[in-house]
Amino acid sequence: MNWINLTEEAQLEEINKNSAVKPQVIFKHSTRCSISKTAWNRVEKSDNLPDADYYYLDLITYRDISNKIPEIYGIEHESPQVIVIKDGKASYDADHFDITVDDLSEAIA
Protein backbone atom coordinates (compact mmCIF):
# COMPACT_ATOMS: atom_id res chain seq x y z
CA MET A 1 0.00 0.00 0.00
CA ASN A 2 1.26 3.47 -0.83
CA TRP A 3 0.94 5.79 2.13
CA ILE A 4 1.28 9.55 1.85
CA ASN A 5 3.05 11.02 4.86
CA LEU A 6 0.96 13.78 6.40
CA THR A 7 3.61 16.27 7.47
CA GLU A 8 2.20 19.70 6.62
CA GLU A 9 -1.01 21.40 7.66
CA ALA A 10 -1.57 22.52 4.06
CA GLN A 11 -2.13 18.88 3.13
CA LEU A 12 -5.39 18.98 5.08
CA GLU A 13 -6.74 21.45 2.52
CA GLU A 14 -5.63 19.09 -0.25
CA ILE A 15 -7.40 16.21 1.49
CA ASN A 16 -10.63 18.22 1.66
CA LYS A 17 -10.39 19.18 -2.01
CA ASN A 18 -9.57 15.67 -3.19
CA SER A 19 -12.32 14.12 -1.06
CA ALA A 20 -14.86 15.37 -3.61
CA VAL A 21 -13.26 13.05 -6.18
CA LYS A 22 -12.38 9.99 -4.10
CA PRO A 23 -12.27 9.01 -0.43
CA GLN A 24 -9.35 10.19 1.65
CA VAL A 25 -8.17 8.11 4.61
CA ILE A 26 -6.09 9.41 7.50
CA PHE A 27 -4.45 6.96 9.89
CA LYS A 28 -3.33 8.74 13.07
CA HIS A 29 -0.59 6.62 14.60
CA SER A 30 1.14 6.96 17.94
CA THR A 31 4.60 5.48 17.56
CA ARG A 32 4.75 5.00 21.35
CA CYS A 33 1.61 2.88 21.71
CA SER A 34 1.35 -0.89 21.29
CA ILE A 35 -2.39 -0.69 20.52
CA SER A 36 -1.62 1.79 17.77
CA LYS A 37 1.04 -0.56 16.38
CA THR A 38 -1.45 -3.43 16.30
CA ALA A 39 -4.11 -1.35 14.53
CA TRP A 40 -1.51 -0.03 12.06
CA ASN A 41 -0.33 -3.56 11.24
CA ARG A 42 -3.91 -4.68 10.53
CA VAL A 43 -4.44 -1.91 8.00
CA GLU A 44 -0.92 -1.93 6.55
CA LYS A 45 -0.97 -5.67 5.84
CA SER A 46 -4.32 -5.58 4.06
CA ASP A 47 -4.10 -6.01 0.31
CA ASN A 48 -7.75 -5.50 -0.54
CA LEU A 49 -8.72 -2.01 0.63
CA PRO A 50 -10.76 0.04 -1.86
CA ASP A 51 -9.29 2.82 -3.97
CA ALA A 52 -8.60 5.92 -1.87
CA ASP A 53 -5.75 8.21 -0.94
CA TYR A 54 -4.18 6.90 2.26
CA TYR A 55 -2.42 9.31 4.61
CA TYR A 56 -0.20 8.32 7.52
CA LEU A 57 0.16 10.77 10.41
CA ASP A 58 2.82 10.26 13.07
CA LEU A 59 0.92 12.19 15.71
CA ILE A 60 3.87 12.39 18.08
CA THR A 61 6.05 14.18 15.54
CA TYR A 62 3.23 16.20 13.98
CA ARG A 63 1.11 17.01 17.03
CA ASP A 64 -0.01 20.35 15.54
CA ILE A 65 -1.57 18.59 12.53
CA SER A 66 -3.15 15.97 14.78
CA ASN A 67 -4.72 18.73 16.88
CA LYS A 68 -6.09 20.48 13.79
CA ILE A 69 -8.02 17.43 12.54
CA PRO A 70 -10.72 17.53 15.29
CA GLU A 71 -11.21 21.25 14.63
CA ILE A 72 -11.76 20.71 10.91
CA TYR A 73 -13.86 17.56 11.03
CA GLY A 74 -15.68 17.88 14.35
CA ILE A 75 -14.55 14.54 15.68
CA GLU A 76 -12.93 13.73 18.98
CA HIS A 77 -9.16 13.09 18.99
CA GLU A 78 -8.22 9.46 19.56
CA SER A 79 -5.04 7.49 19.07
CA PRO A 80 -4.81 5.36 17.10
CA GLN A 81 -7.56 6.59 14.85
CA VAL A 82 -8.61 6.06 11.26
CA ILE A 83 -10.77 8.68 9.54
CA VAL A 84 -12.47 8.52 6.14
CA ILE A 85 -13.09 11.89 4.48
CA LYS A 86 -15.73 12.19 1.74
CA ASP A 87 -16.97 15.48 0.30
CA GLY A 88 -15.02 17.46 2.90
CA LYS A 89 -16.58 15.69 5.88
CA ALA A 90 -15.54 12.88 8.17
CA SER A 91 -17.90 10.13 7.07
CA TYR A 92 -16.34 7.49 9.33
CA ASP A 93 -13.88 7.26 12.18
CA ALA A 94 -12.76 4.43 14.42
CA ASP A 95 -10.17 4.13 17.13
CA HIS A 96 -8.17 1.58 19.06
CA PHE A 97 -9.34 -2.01 18.54
CA ASP A 98 -12.44 -0.82 16.66
CA ILE A 99 -10.16 -0.26 13.67
CA THR A 100 -10.82 -3.21 11.38
CA VAL A 101 -10.09 -3.72 7.71
CA ASP A 102 -13.65 -4.90 7.02
CA ASP A 103 -15.26 -1.82 8.59
CA LEU A 104 -12.73 0.49 6.94
CA SER A 105 -13.35 -1.11 3.54
CA GLU A 106 -17.09 -0.70 3.93
CA ALA A 107 -16.70 2.96 4.95
CA ILE A 108 -14.51 3.73 1.94
CA ALA A 109 -16.71 1.96 -0.62
PDB file of N, CA and C in Angstrom, residues 8-64:
ATOM      1  N   GLU A   8       2.434  18.260   6.711  1.00  0.00           N
ATOM      2  CA  GLU A   8       2.198  19.701   6.619  1.00  0.00           C
ATOM      3  C   GLU A   8       0.703  19.987   6.732  1.00  0.00           C
ATOM      4  N   GLU A   9       0.387  21.033   7.465  1.00  0.00           N
ATOM      5  CA  GLU A   9      -1.014  21.404   7.661  1.00  0.00           C
ATOM      6  C   GLU A   9      -1.715  21.697   6.333  1.00  0.00           C
ATOM      7  N   ALA A  10      -0.987  22.215   5.373  1.00  0.00           N
ATOM      8  CA  ALA A  10      -1.569  22.525   4.063  1.00  0.00           C
ATOM      9  C   ALA A  10      -2.124  21.280   3.377  1.00  0.00           C
ATOM     10  N   GLN A  11      -1.622  20.115   3.717  1.00  0.00           N
ATOM     11  CA  GLN A  11      -2.129  18.876   3.131  1.00  0.00           C
ATOM     12  C   GLN A  11      -3.578  18.617   3.529  1.00  0.00           C
ATOM     13  N   LEU A  12      -4.006  19.160   4.660  1.00  0.00           N
ATOM     14  CA  LEU A  12      -5.392  18.980   5.081  1.00  0.00           C
ATOM     15  C   LEU A  12      -6.341  19.663   4.102  1.00  0.00           C
ATOM     16  N   GLU A  13      -5.945  20.782   3.549  1.00  0.00           N
ATOM     17  CA  GLU A  13      -6.740  21.454   2.521  1.00  0.00           C
ATOM     18  C   GLU A  13      -6.802  20.592   1.254  1.00  0.00           C
ATOM     19  N   GLU A  14      -5.690  19.994   0.908  1.00  0.00           N
ATOM     20  CA  GLU A  14      -5.628  19.095  -0.251  1.00  0.00           C
ATOM     21  C   GLU A  14      -6.542  17.884  -0.042  1.00  0.00           C
ATOM     22  N   ILE A  15      -6.537  17.350   1.158  1.00  0.00           N
ATOM     23  CA  ILE A  15      -7.398  16.214   1.486  1.00  0.00           C
ATOM     24  C   ILE A  15      -8.864  16.595   1.302  1.00  0.00           C
ATOM     25  N   ASN A  16      -9.239  17.761   1.819  1.00  0.00           N
ATOM     26  CA  ASN A  16     -10.627  18.222   1.660  1.00  0.00           C
ATOM     27  C   ASN A  16     -11.000  18.349   0.194  1.00  0.00           C
ATOM     28  N   LYS A  17     -10.136  18.974  -0.575  1.00  0.00           N
ATOM     29  CA  LYS A  17     -10.394  19.181  -2.005  1.00  0.00           C
ATOM     30  C   LYS A  17     -10.521  17.844  -2.733  1.00  0.00           C
ATOM     31  N   ASN A  18      -9.583  16.958  -2.501  1.00  0.00           N
ATOM     32  CA  ASN A  18      -9.568  15.667  -3.187  1.00  0.00           C
ATOM     33  C   ASN A  18     -10.699  14.737  -2.751  1.00  0.00           C
ATOM     34  N   SER A  19     -11.256  14.993  -1.561  1.00  0.00           N
ATOM     35  CA  SER A  19     -12.325  14.116  -1.060  1.00  0.00           C
ATOM     36  C   SER A  19     -13.612  14.232  -1.872  1.00  0.00           C
ATOM     37  N   ALA A  20     -13.705  15.244  -2.716  1.00  0.00           N
ATOM     38  CA  ALA A  20     -14.861  15.367  -3.609  1.00  0.00           C
ATOM     39  C   ALA A  20     -14.748  14.390  -4.775  1.00  0.00           C
ATOM     40  N   VAL A  21     -13.521  13.941  -5.056  1.00  0.00           N
ATOM     41  CA  VAL A  21     -13.262  13.050  -6.185  1.00  0.00           C
ATOM     42  C   VAL A  21     -13.182  11.589  -5.732  1.00  0.00           C
ATOM     43  N   LYS A  22     -12.475  11.348  -4.635  1.00  0.00           N
ATOM     44  CA  LYS A  22     -12.380   9.989  -4.096  1.00  0.00           C
ATOM     45  C   LYS A  22     -12.110  10.057  -2.605  1.00  0.00           C
ATOM     46  N   PRO A  23     -12.452   9.005  -1.887  1.00  0.00           N
ATOM     47  CA  PRO A  23     -12.272   9.012  -0.433  1.00  0.00           C
ATOM     48  C   PRO A  23     -10.811   9.229  -0.039  1.00  0.00           C
ATOM     49  N   GLN A  24     -10.652   9.930   1.072  1.00  0.00           N
ATOM     50  CA  GLN A  24      -9.349  10.187   1.655  1.00  0.00           C
ATOM     51  C   GLN A  24      -9.338   9.514   3.028  1.00  0.00           C
ATOM     52  N   VAL A  25      -8.268   8.828   3.342  1.00  0.00           N
ATOM     53  CA  VAL A  25      -8.167   8.110   4.608  1.00  0.00           C
ATOM     54  C   VAL A  25      -6.959   8.642   5.372  1.00  0.00           C
ATOM     55  N   ILE A  26      -7.184   8.975   6.629  1.00  0.00           N
ATOM     56  CA  ILE A  26      -6.086   9.408   7.500  1.00  0.00           C
ATOM     57  C   ILE A  26      -5.945   8.376   8.613  1.00  0.00           C
ATOM     58  N   PHE A  27      -4.735   7.852   8.767  1.00  0.00           N
ATOM     59  CA  PHE A  27      -4.446   6.963   9.887  1.00  0.00           C
ATOM     60  C   PHE A  27      -3.550   7.732  10.846  1.00  0.00           C
ATOM     61  N   LYS A  28      -4.089   8.048  12.023  1.00  0.00           N
ATOM     62  CA  LYS A  28      -3.335   8.743  13.069  1.00  0.00           C
ATOM     63  C   LYS A  28      -2.670   7.683  13.948  1.00  0.00           C
ATOM     64  N   HIS A  29      -1.364   7.679  13.942  1.00  0.00           N
ATOM     65  CA  HIS A  29      -0.593   6.623  14.597  1.00  0.00           C
ATOM     66  C   HIS A  29       0.311   7.199  15.677  1.00  0.00           C
ATOM     67  N   SER A  30       0.220   6.617  16.867  1.00  0.00           N
ATOM     68  CA  SER A  30       1.142   6.956  17.942  1.00  0.00           C
ATOM     69  C   SER A  30       2.259   5.926  17.940  1.00  0.00           C
ATOM     70  N   THR A  31       3.453   6.387  17.643  1.00  0.00           N
ATOM     71  CA  THR A  31       4.598   5.477  17.561  1.00  0.00           C
ATOM     72  C   THR A  31       5.024   4.952  18.925  1.00  0.00           C
ATOM     73  N   ARG A  32       4.404   5.441  19.994  1.00  0.00           N
ATOM     74  CA  ARG A  32       4.747   5.004  21.349  1.00  0.00           C
ATOM     75  C   ARG A  32       3.725   4.033  21.944  1.00  0.00           C
ATOM     76  N   CYS A  33       2.737   3.635  21.171  1.00  0.00           N
ATOM     77  CA  CYS A  33       1.607   2.882  21.710  1.00  0.00           C
ATOM     78  C   CYS A  33       1.500   1.510  21.046  1.00  0.00           C
ATOM     79  N   SER A  34       1.438   0.471  21.844  1.00  0.00           N
ATOM     80  CA  SER A  34       1.348  -0.890  21.291  1.00  0.00           C
ATOM     81  C   SER A  34      -0.016  -1.141  20.635  1.00  0.00           C
ATOM     82  N   ILE A  35      -1.073  -0.541  21.152  1.00  0.00           N
ATOM     83  CA  ILE A  35      -2.391  -0.691  20.518  1.00  0.00           C
ATOM     84  C   ILE A  35      -2.367  -0.054  19.136  1.00  0.00           C
ATOM     85  N   SER A  36      -1.728   1.102  19.050  1.00  0.00           N
ATOM     86  CA  SER A  36      -1.616   1.787  17.765  1.00  0.00           C
ATOM     87  C   SER A  36      -0.826   0.941  16.776  1.00  0.00           C
ATOM     88  N   LYS A  37       0.223   0.317  17.233  1.00  0.00           N
ATOM     89  CA  LYS A  37       1.039  -0.555  16.383  1.00  0.00           C
ATOM     90  C   LYS A  37       0.211  -1.730  15.849  1.00  0.00           C
ATOM     91  N   THR A  38      -0.602  -2.314  16.704  1.00  0.00           N
ATOM     92  CA  THR A  38      -1.447  -3.431  16.295  1.00  0.00           C
ATOM     93  C   THR A  38      -2.459  -2.995  15.243  1.00  0.00           C
ATOM     94  N   ALA A  39      -3.119  -1.857  15.486  1.00  0.00           N
ATOM     95  CA  ALA A  39      -4.107  -1.352  14.525  1.00  0.00           C
ATOM     96  C   ALA A  39      -3.436  -1.010  13.200  1.00  0.00           C
ATOM     97  N   TRP A  40      -2.265  -0.390  13.270  1.00  0.00           N
ATOM     98  CA  TRP A  40      -1.515  -0.034  12.060  1.00  0.00           C
ATOM     99  C   TRP A  40      -1.174  -1.287  11.260  1.00  0.00           C
ATOM    100  N   ASN A  41      -0.694  -2.322  11.931  1.00  0.00           N
ATOM    101  CA  ASN A  41      -0.334  -3.563  11.240  1.00  0.00           C
ATOM    102  C   ASN A  41      -1.530  -4.190  10.532  1.00  0.00           C
ATOM    103  N   ARG A  42      -2.694  -4.141  11.158  1.00  0.00           N
ATOM    104  CA  ARG A  42      -3.910  -4.682  10.526  1.00  0.00           C
ATOM    105  C   ARG A  42      -4.180  -3.995   9.188  1.00  0.00           C
ATOM    106  N   VAL A  43      -4.126  -2.687   9.208  1.00  0.00           N
ATOM    107  CA  VAL A  43      -4.436  -1.910   8.004  1.00  0.00           C
ATOM    108  C   VAL A  43      -3.305  -2.031   6.984  1.00  0.00           C
ATOM    109  N   GLU A  44      -2.096  -1.907   7.439  1.00  0.00           N
ATOM    110  CA  GLU A  44      -0.920  -1.929   6.548  1.00  0.00           C
ATOM    111  C   GLU A  44      -0.799  -3.249   5.800  1.00  0.00           C
ATOM    112  N   LYS A  45      -1.135  -4.352   6.455  1.00  0.00           N
ATOM    113  CA  LYS A  45      -0.970  -5.669   5.836  1.00  0.00           C
ATOM    114  C   LYS A  45      -2.118  -6.058   4.911  1.00  0.00           C
ATOM    115  N   SER A  46      -3.178  -5.264   4.913  1.00  0.00           N
ATOM    116  CA  SER A  46      -4.322  -5.578   4.061  1.00  0.00           C
ATOM    117  C   SER A  46      -3.975  -5.295   2.607  1.00  0.00           C
ATOM    118  N   ASP A  47      -4.376  -6.201   1.744  1.00  0.00           N
ATOM    119  CA  ASP A  47      -4.102  -6.008   0.314  1.00  0.00           C
ATOM    120  C   ASP A  47      -5.384  -5.835  -0.492  1.00  0.00           C
ATOM    121  N   ASN A  48      -6.500  -5.614   0.196  1.00  0.00           N
ATOM    122  CA  ASN A  48      -7.753  -5.502  -0.545  1.00  0.00           C
ATOM    123  C   ASN A  48      -8.594  -4.290  -0.126  1.00  0.00           C
ATOM    124  N   LEU A  49      -7.965  -3.217   0.302  1.00  0.00           N
ATOM    125  CA  LEU A  49      -8.719  -2.010   0.633  1.00  0.00           C
ATOM    126  C   LEU A  49      -9.117  -1.292  -0.654  1.00  0.00           C
ATOM    127  N   PRO A  50     -10.295  -0.660  -0.667  1.00  0.00           N
ATOM    128  CA  PRO A  50     -10.755   0.039  -1.864  1.00  0.00           C
ATOM    129  C   PRO A  50      -9.855   1.212  -2.240  1.00  0.00           C
ATOM    130  N   ASP A  51     -10.053   1.688  -3.462  1.00  0.00           N
ATOM    131  CA  ASP A  51      -9.286   2.822  -3.967  1.00  0.00           C
ATOM    132  C   ASP A  51      -9.580   4.067  -3.137  1.00  0.00           C
ATOM    133  N   ALA A  52      -8.532   4.687  -2.659  1.00  0.00           N
ATOM    134  CA  ALA A  52      -8.602   5.923  -1.869  1.00  0.00           C
ATOM    135  C   ALA A  52      -7.179   6.461  -1.768  1.00  0.00           C
ATOM    136  N   ASP A  53      -7.060   7.687  -1.300  1.00  0.00           N
ATOM    137  CA  ASP A  53      -5.748   8.211  -0.938  1.00  0.00           C
ATOM    138  C   ASP A  53      -5.563   7.935   0.542  1.00  0.00           C
ATOM    139  N   TYR A  54      -4.454   7.309   0.895  1.00  0.00           N
ATOM    140  CA  TYR A  54      -4.185   6.900   2.262  1.00  0.00           C
ATOM    141  C   TYR A  54      -3.057   7.748   2.845  1.00  0.00           C
ATOM    142  N   TYR A  55      -3.385   8.444   3.939  1.00  0.00           N
ATOM    143  CA  TYR A  55      -2.423   9.313   4.610  1.00  0.00           C
ATOM    144  C   TYR A  55      -2.040   8.715   5.956  1.00  0.00           C
ATOM    145  N   TYR A  56      -0.745   8.804   6.253  1.00  0.00           N
ATOM    146  CA  TYR A  56      -0.197   8.322   7.517  1.00  0.00           C
ATOM    147  C   TYR A  56       0.263   9.530   8.312  1.00  0.00           C
ATOM    148  N   LEU A  57      -0.241   9.659   9.539  1.00  0.00           N
ATOM    149  CA  LEU A  57       0.158  10.767  10.408  1.00  0.00           C
ATOM    150  C   LEU A  57       0.821  10.234  11.665  1.00  0.00           C
ATOM    151  N   ASP A  58       2.095  10.535  11.832  1.00  0.00           N
ATOM    152  CA  ASP A  58       2.817  10.257  13.074  1.00  0.00           C
ATOM    153  C   ASP A  58       2.426  11.384  14.029  1.00  0.00           C
ATOM    154  N   LEU A  59       1.464  11.109  14.908  1.00  0.00           N
ATOM    155  CA  LEU A  59       0.917  12.194  15.713  1.00  0.00           C
ATOM    156  C   LEU A  59       1.835  12.653  16.834  1.00  0.00           C
ATOM    157  N   ILE A  60       2.876  11.928  17.104  1.00  0.00           N
ATOM    158  CA  ILE A  60       3.866  12.392  18.085  1.00  0.00           C
ATOM    159  C   ILE A  60       4.722  13.490  17.443  1.00  0.00           C
ATOM    160  N   THR A  61       5.200  13.223  16.251  1.00  0.00           N
ATOM    161  CA  THR A  61       6.053  14.178  15.545  1.00  0.00           C
ATOM    162  C   THR A  61       5.264  15.382  15.045  1.00  0.00           C
ATOM    163  N   TYR A  62       4.042  15.138  14.583  1.00  0.00           N
ATOM    164  CA  TYR A  62       3.230  16.205  13.977  1.00  0.00           C
ATOM    165  C   TYR A  62       1.982  16.472  14.815  1.00  0.00           C
ATOM    166  N   ARG A  63       2.197  16.766  16.069  1.00  0.00           N
ATOM    167  CA  ARG A  63       1.115  17.012  17.031  1.00  0.00           C
ATOM    168  C   ARG A  63       0.209  18.158  16.576  1.00  0.00           C
ATOM    169  N   ASP A  64       0.791  19.203  15.979  1.00  0.00           N
ATOM    170  CA  ASP A  64      -0.008  20.350  15.536  1.00  0.00           C
ATOM    171  C   ASP A  64      -1.032  19.946  14.473  1.00  0.00           C
TER     172      ASP A  64
END
